[in-house]
Short mmCIF file of C-alpha atoms and ligand atoms in Angstrom, two decimals:
data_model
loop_
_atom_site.label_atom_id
_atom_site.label_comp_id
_atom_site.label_asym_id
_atom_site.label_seq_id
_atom_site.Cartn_x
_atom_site.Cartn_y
_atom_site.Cartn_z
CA UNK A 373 0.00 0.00 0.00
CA UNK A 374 1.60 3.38 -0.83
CA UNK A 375 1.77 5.12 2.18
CA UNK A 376 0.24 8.58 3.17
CA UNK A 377 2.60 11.84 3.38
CA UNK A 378 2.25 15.22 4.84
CA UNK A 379 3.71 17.52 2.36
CA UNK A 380 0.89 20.29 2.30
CA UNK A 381 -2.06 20.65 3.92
CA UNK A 382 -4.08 19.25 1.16
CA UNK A 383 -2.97 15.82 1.47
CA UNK A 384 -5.43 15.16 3.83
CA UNK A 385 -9.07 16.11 3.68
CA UNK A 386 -10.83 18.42 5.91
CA UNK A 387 -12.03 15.66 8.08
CA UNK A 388 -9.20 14.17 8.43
CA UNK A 389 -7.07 17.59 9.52
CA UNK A 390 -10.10 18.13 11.54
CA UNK A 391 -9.72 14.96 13.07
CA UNK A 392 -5.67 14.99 13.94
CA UNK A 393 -6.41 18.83 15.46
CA UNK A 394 -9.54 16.90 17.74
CA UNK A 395 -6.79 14.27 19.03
CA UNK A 396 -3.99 16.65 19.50
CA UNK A 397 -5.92 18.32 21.98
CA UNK A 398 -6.32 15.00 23.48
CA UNK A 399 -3.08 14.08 23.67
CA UNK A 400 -2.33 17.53 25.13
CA UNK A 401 -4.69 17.18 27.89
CA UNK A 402 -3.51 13.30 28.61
CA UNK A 403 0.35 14.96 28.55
CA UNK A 404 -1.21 17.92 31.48
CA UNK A 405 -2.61 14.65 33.32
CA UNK A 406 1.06 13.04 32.97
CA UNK A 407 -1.18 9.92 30.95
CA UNK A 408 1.38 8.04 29.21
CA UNK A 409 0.53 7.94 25.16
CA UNK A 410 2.77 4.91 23.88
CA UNK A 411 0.80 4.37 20.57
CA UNK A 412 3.73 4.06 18.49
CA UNK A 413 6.24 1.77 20.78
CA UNK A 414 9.20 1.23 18.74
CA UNK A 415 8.54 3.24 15.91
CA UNK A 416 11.97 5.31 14.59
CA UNK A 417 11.29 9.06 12.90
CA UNK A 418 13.99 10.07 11.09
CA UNK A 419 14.30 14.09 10.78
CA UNK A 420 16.51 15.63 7.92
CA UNK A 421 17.13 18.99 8.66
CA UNK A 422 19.19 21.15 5.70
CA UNK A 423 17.87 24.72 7.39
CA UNK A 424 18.05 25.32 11.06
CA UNK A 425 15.34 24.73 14.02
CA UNK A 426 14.35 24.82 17.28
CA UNK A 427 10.86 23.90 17.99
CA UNK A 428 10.71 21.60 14.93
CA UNK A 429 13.18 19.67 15.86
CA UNK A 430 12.18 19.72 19.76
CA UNK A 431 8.82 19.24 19.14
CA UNK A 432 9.32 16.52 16.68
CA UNK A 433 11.83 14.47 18.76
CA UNK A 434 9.97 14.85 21.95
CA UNK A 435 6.89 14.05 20.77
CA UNK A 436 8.20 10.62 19.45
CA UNK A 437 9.72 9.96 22.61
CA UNK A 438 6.48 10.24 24.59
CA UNK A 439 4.57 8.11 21.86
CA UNK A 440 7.17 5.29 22.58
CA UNK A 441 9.16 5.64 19.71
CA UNK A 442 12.64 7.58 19.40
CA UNK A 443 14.10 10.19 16.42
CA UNK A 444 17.30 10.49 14.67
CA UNK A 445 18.39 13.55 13.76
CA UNK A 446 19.88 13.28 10.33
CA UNK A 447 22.04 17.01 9.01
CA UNK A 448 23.48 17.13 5.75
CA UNK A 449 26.96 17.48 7.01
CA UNK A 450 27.09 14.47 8.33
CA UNK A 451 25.19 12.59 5.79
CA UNK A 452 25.76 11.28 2.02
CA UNK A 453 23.20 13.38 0.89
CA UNK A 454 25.60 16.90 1.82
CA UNK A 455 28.16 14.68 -0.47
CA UNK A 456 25.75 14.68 -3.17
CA UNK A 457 24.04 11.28 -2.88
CA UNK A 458 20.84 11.39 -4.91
CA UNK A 459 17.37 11.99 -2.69
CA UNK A 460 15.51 9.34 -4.62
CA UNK A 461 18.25 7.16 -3.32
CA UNK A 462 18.21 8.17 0.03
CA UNK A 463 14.70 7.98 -0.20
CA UNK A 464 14.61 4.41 -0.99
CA UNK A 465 17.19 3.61 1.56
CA UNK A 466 16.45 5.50 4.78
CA UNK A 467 12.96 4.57 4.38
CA UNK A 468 13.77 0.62 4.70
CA UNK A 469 15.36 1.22 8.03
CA UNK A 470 12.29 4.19 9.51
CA UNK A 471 8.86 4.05 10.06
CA UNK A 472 8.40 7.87 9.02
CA UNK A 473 10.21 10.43 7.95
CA UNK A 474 10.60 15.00 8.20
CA UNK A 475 12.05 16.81 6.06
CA UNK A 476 13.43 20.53 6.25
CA UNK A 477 15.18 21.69 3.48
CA UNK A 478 14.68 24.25 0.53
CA UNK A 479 12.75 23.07 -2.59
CA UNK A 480 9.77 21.93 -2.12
CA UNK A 481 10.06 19.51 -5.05
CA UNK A 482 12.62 17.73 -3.17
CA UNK A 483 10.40 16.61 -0.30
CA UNK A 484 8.31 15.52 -3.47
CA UNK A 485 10.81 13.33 -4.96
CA UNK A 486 11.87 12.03 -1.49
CA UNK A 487 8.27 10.81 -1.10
CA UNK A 488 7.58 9.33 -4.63
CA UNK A 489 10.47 6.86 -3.57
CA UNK A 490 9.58 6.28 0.45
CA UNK A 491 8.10 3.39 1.32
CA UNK A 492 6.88 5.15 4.69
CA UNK A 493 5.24 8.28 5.15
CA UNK A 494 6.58 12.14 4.58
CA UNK A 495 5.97 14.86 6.40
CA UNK A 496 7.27 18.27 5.47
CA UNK A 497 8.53 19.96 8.26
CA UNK A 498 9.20 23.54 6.16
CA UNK A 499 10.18 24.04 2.51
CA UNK A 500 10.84 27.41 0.68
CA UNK A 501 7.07 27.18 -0.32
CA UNK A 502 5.02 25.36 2.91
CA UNK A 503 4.99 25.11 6.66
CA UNK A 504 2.33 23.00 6.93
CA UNK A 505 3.08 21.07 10.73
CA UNK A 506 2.71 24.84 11.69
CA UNK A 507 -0.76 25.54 10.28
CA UNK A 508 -2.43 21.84 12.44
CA UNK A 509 -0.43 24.06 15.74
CA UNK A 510 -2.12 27.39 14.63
CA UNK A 511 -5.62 25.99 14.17
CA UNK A 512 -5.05 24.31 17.24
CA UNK A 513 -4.64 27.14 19.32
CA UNK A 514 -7.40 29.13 17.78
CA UNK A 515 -9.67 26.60 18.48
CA UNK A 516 -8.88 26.11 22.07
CA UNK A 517 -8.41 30.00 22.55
CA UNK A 518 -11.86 30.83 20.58
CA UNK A 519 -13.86 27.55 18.88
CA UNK A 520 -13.88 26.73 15.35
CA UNK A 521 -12.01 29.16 12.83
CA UNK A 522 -14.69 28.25 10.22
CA UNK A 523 -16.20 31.28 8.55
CA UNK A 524 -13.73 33.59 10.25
CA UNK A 525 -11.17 36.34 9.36
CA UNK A 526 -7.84 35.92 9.34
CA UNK A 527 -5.06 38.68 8.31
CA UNK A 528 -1.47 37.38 6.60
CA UNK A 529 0.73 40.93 7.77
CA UNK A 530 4.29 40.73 6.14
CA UNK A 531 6.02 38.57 3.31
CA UNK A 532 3.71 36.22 1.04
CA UNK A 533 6.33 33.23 2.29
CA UNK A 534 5.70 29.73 3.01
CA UNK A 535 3.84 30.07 6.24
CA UNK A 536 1.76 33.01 4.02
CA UNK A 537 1.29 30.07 1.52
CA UNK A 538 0.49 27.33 3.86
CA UNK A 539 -2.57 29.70 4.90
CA UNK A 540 -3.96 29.97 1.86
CA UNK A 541 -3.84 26.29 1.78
CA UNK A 542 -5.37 26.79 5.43
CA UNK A 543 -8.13 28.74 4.67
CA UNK A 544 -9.39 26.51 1.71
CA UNK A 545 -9.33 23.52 3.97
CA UNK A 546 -10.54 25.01 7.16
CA UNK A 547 -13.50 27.43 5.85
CA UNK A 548 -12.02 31.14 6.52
CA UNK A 549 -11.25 34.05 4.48
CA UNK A 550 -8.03 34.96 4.69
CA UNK A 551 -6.51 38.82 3.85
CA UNK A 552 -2.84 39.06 2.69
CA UNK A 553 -0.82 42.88 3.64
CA UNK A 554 1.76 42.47 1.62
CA UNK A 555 4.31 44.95 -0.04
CA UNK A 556 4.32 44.87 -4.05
CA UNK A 557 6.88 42.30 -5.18
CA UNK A 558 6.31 40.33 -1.76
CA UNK A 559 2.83 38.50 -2.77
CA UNK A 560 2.61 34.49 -2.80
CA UNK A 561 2.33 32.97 -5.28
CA UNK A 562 0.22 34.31 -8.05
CA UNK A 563 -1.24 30.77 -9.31
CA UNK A 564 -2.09 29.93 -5.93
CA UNK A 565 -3.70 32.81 -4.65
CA UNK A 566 -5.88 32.50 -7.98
CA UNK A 567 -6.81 29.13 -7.31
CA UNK A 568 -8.17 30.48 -4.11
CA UNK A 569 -9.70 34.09 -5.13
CA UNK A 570 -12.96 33.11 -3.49
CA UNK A 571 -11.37 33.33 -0.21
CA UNK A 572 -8.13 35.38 -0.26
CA UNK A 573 -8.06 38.86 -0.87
CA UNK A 574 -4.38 40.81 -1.27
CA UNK A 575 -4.17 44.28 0.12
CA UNK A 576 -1.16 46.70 0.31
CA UNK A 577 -2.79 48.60 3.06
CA UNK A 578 -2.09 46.05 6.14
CA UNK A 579 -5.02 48.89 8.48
CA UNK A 580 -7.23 48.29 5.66
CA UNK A 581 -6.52 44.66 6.11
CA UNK A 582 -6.94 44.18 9.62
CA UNK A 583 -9.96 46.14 10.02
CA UNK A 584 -11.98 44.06 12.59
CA UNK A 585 -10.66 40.73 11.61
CA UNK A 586 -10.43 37.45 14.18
CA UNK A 587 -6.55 36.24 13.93
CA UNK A 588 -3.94 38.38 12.87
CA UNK A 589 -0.85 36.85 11.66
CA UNK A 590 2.70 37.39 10.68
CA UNK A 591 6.19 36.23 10.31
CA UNK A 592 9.97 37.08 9.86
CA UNK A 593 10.13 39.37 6.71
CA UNK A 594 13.54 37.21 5.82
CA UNK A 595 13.17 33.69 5.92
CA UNK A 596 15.83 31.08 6.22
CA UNK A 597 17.85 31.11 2.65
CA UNK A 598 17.45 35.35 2.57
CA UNK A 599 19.85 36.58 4.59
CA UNK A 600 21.79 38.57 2.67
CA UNK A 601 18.26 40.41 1.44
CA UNK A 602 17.09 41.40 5.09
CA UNK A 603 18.46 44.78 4.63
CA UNK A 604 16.66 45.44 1.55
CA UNK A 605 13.63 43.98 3.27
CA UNK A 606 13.74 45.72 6.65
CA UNK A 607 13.41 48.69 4.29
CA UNK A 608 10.60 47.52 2.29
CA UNK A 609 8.25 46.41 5.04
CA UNK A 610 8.51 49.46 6.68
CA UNK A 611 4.67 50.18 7.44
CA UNK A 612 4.05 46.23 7.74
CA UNK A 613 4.91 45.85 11.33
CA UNK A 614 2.35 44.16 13.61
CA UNK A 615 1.93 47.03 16.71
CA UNK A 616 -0.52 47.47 19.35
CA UNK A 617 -1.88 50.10 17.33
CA UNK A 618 -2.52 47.97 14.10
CA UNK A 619 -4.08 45.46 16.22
CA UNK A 620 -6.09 48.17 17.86
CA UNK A 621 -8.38 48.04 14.49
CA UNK A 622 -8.68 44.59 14.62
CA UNK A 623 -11.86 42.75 16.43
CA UNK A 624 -11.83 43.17 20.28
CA UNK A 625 -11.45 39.60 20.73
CA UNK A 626 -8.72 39.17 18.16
CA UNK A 627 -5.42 37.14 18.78
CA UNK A 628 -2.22 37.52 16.90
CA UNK A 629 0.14 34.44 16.38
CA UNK A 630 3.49 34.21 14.69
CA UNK A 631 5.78 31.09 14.24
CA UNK A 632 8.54 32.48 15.77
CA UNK A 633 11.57 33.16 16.02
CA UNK A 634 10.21 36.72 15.93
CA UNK A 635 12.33 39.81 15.42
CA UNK A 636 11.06 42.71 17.97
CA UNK A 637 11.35 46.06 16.69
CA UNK A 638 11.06 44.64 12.72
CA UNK A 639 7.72 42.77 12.12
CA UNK A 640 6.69 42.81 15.84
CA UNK A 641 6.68 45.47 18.15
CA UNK A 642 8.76 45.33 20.86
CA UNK A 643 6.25 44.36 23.61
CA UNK A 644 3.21 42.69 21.35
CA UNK A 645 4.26 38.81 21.69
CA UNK A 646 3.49 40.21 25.68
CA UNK A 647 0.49 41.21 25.51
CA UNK A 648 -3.24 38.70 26.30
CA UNK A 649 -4.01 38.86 22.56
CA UNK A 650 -0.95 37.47 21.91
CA UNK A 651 -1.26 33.33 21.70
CA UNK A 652 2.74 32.68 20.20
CA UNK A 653 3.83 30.54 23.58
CA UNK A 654 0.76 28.35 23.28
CA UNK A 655 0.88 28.22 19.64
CA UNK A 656 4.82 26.74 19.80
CA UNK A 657 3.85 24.49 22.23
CA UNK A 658 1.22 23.00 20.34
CA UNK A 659 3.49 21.69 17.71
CA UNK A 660 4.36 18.93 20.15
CA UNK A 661 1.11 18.00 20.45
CA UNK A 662 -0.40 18.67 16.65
CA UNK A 663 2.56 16.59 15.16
CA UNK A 664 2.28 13.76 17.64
CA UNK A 665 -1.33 13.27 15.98
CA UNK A 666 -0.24 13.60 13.06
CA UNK A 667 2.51 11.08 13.34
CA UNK A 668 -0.39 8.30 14.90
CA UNK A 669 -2.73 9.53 11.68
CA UNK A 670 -0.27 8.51 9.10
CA UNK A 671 1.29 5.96 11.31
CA UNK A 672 -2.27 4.21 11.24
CA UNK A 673 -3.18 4.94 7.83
CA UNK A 674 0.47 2.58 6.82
N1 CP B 1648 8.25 27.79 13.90
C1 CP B 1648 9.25 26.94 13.61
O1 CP B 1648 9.15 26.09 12.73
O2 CP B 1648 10.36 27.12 14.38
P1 CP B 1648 11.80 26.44 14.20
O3 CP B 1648 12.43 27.05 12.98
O4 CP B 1648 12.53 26.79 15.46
O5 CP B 1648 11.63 24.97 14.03
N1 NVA B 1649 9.30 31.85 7.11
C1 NVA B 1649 10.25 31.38 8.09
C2 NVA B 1649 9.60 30.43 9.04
C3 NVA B 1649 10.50 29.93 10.15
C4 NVA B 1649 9.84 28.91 11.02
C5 NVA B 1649 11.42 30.72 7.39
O1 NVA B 1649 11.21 29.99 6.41
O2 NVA B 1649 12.55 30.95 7.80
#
């Protein structure tokens, strides 16, 4: 049976997503209970990591730990594939000896290839173009801060980038409309948006945008990969920063969330992450538990 992969969120159907979010807020509440979860006793994950992480990798490696399993933490510098080994064959290879597999790296096409050879499942743990594992933590959080998300607002404040991208994808598969603020030149990507035009709307005016929405969002303007454009960036998001006083026009009972690692004083304010509204600590924690159901979804579905 070919097995299931997690390379964007529309590899699994809204049920389904709705149905790993439903048991990661089980397993979160077994975890506050100290309830041991060993569903997957034995199991190896095996993380490749070509970018840089710290709740990814945490979360990830933890989380396998408490299911009963273990991780191994694979870098390219210490691998074949830094030395230039084909990914179909490491593909092929790795995934006689695991029972799953994550992959951070650049192109997104390569966590494609990697899983059109693995005989387990693949879950994308950030490429250039997604960040889906962060999208099942986001929805998460909303939910438990304010019920379903379904036929809400949400506001994308910054860079069209892949966690911009992943909530397009988001707002498709979990019923909201989603505004993008972005500054010309810095929109996602154009075929995607389009595919979605009955739900996401671009704006270059991020008030405009905001205007009494649910969930305001943002991220890093320079991602992993640009950091010899973050000057040129800093420069061109001037006006795009997320501040108590462009949350001020959003709904009374919005939240704000970012992925983190933030940058204070460039697309956060200094104190905002501080503030009640502000749902980032919750939203990093849920990664453990959102990818620990996702690991027992495909896990089950192999
Ligand atoms: N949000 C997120 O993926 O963080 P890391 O880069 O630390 O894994
Ligand atoms: N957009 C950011 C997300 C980091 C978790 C990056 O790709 O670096």
């Amino acid at each position: 049976m070919k097995p299931r992969h997690f390379l964007t969120l529309m590899d699994l159907s809204p049920n389904e997503l709705k149905h790993v979010i439903e048991r990661a807020i089980e397993l979160k509440a077994l975890r506050k209970q100290e309830v041991k979860t060993e569903t997957l006793p034995g199991k190896v994950l095996g993380m490749i990591f070509e970018k840089s992480s710290t709740r990814t990798r945490v979360s990830f490696e933890a989380g396998m730990a408490q299911l009963g399993g273990s991780a191994l933490f694979l870098s390219p510098r210490d691998t074949q594939l830094g030395r230039g080994e084909p990914i179909e064959d490491s593909a092929r290879v790795l995934s006689r000896m695991v029972d799953i597999v994550m992959i951070r790296t650049h192109a997104h096409q390569l966590v494609e290839r990697f899983a059109e050879y693995s005989k387990v499942p693949v879950i994308n743990a950030l490429t250039d173009d997604y960040h889906p594992c962060q999208l099942l933590a986001d929805i998460q959080t909303y939910i438990e801060h304010r019920g379903s998300i379904g036929g809400k607002t949400v506001t994308w404040v910054g860079d069209g980038n892949n966690m911009c991208q992943s909530y397009i994808n988001a707002a498709a598969q979990f019923d909201f409309k989603l505004n993008i603020a972005c500054p010309s030149g810095y929109e996602p990507n154009a075929e995607l948006s389009a595919k979605h035009k009955d739900r996401v709307e671009i704006f270059s005016d991020p008030k405009l945008a905001v205007s009494n929405v649910d969930l305001v969002v943002t991220d890093t303007w320079a991602s992993m990969g640009q950091e010899q454009e973050k000057q040129q960036r800093i420069n061109d998001f001037a006006g795009f920063q997320v501040s108590e006083e462009l949350m001020s026009l959003a709904a009374s009972d919005a939240l704000m969330m970012h992925c983190l690692p933030a940058y204070r004083g460039l697309e956060v304010s200094e104190t905002i992450l501080d503030r009640a509204d502000s749902v980032v600590w919750d939203e990093a924690e849920n990664r453990l538990h959102a990818q620990k159901a996702l690991m027992e979804f495909l896990l089950a579905q192999h």
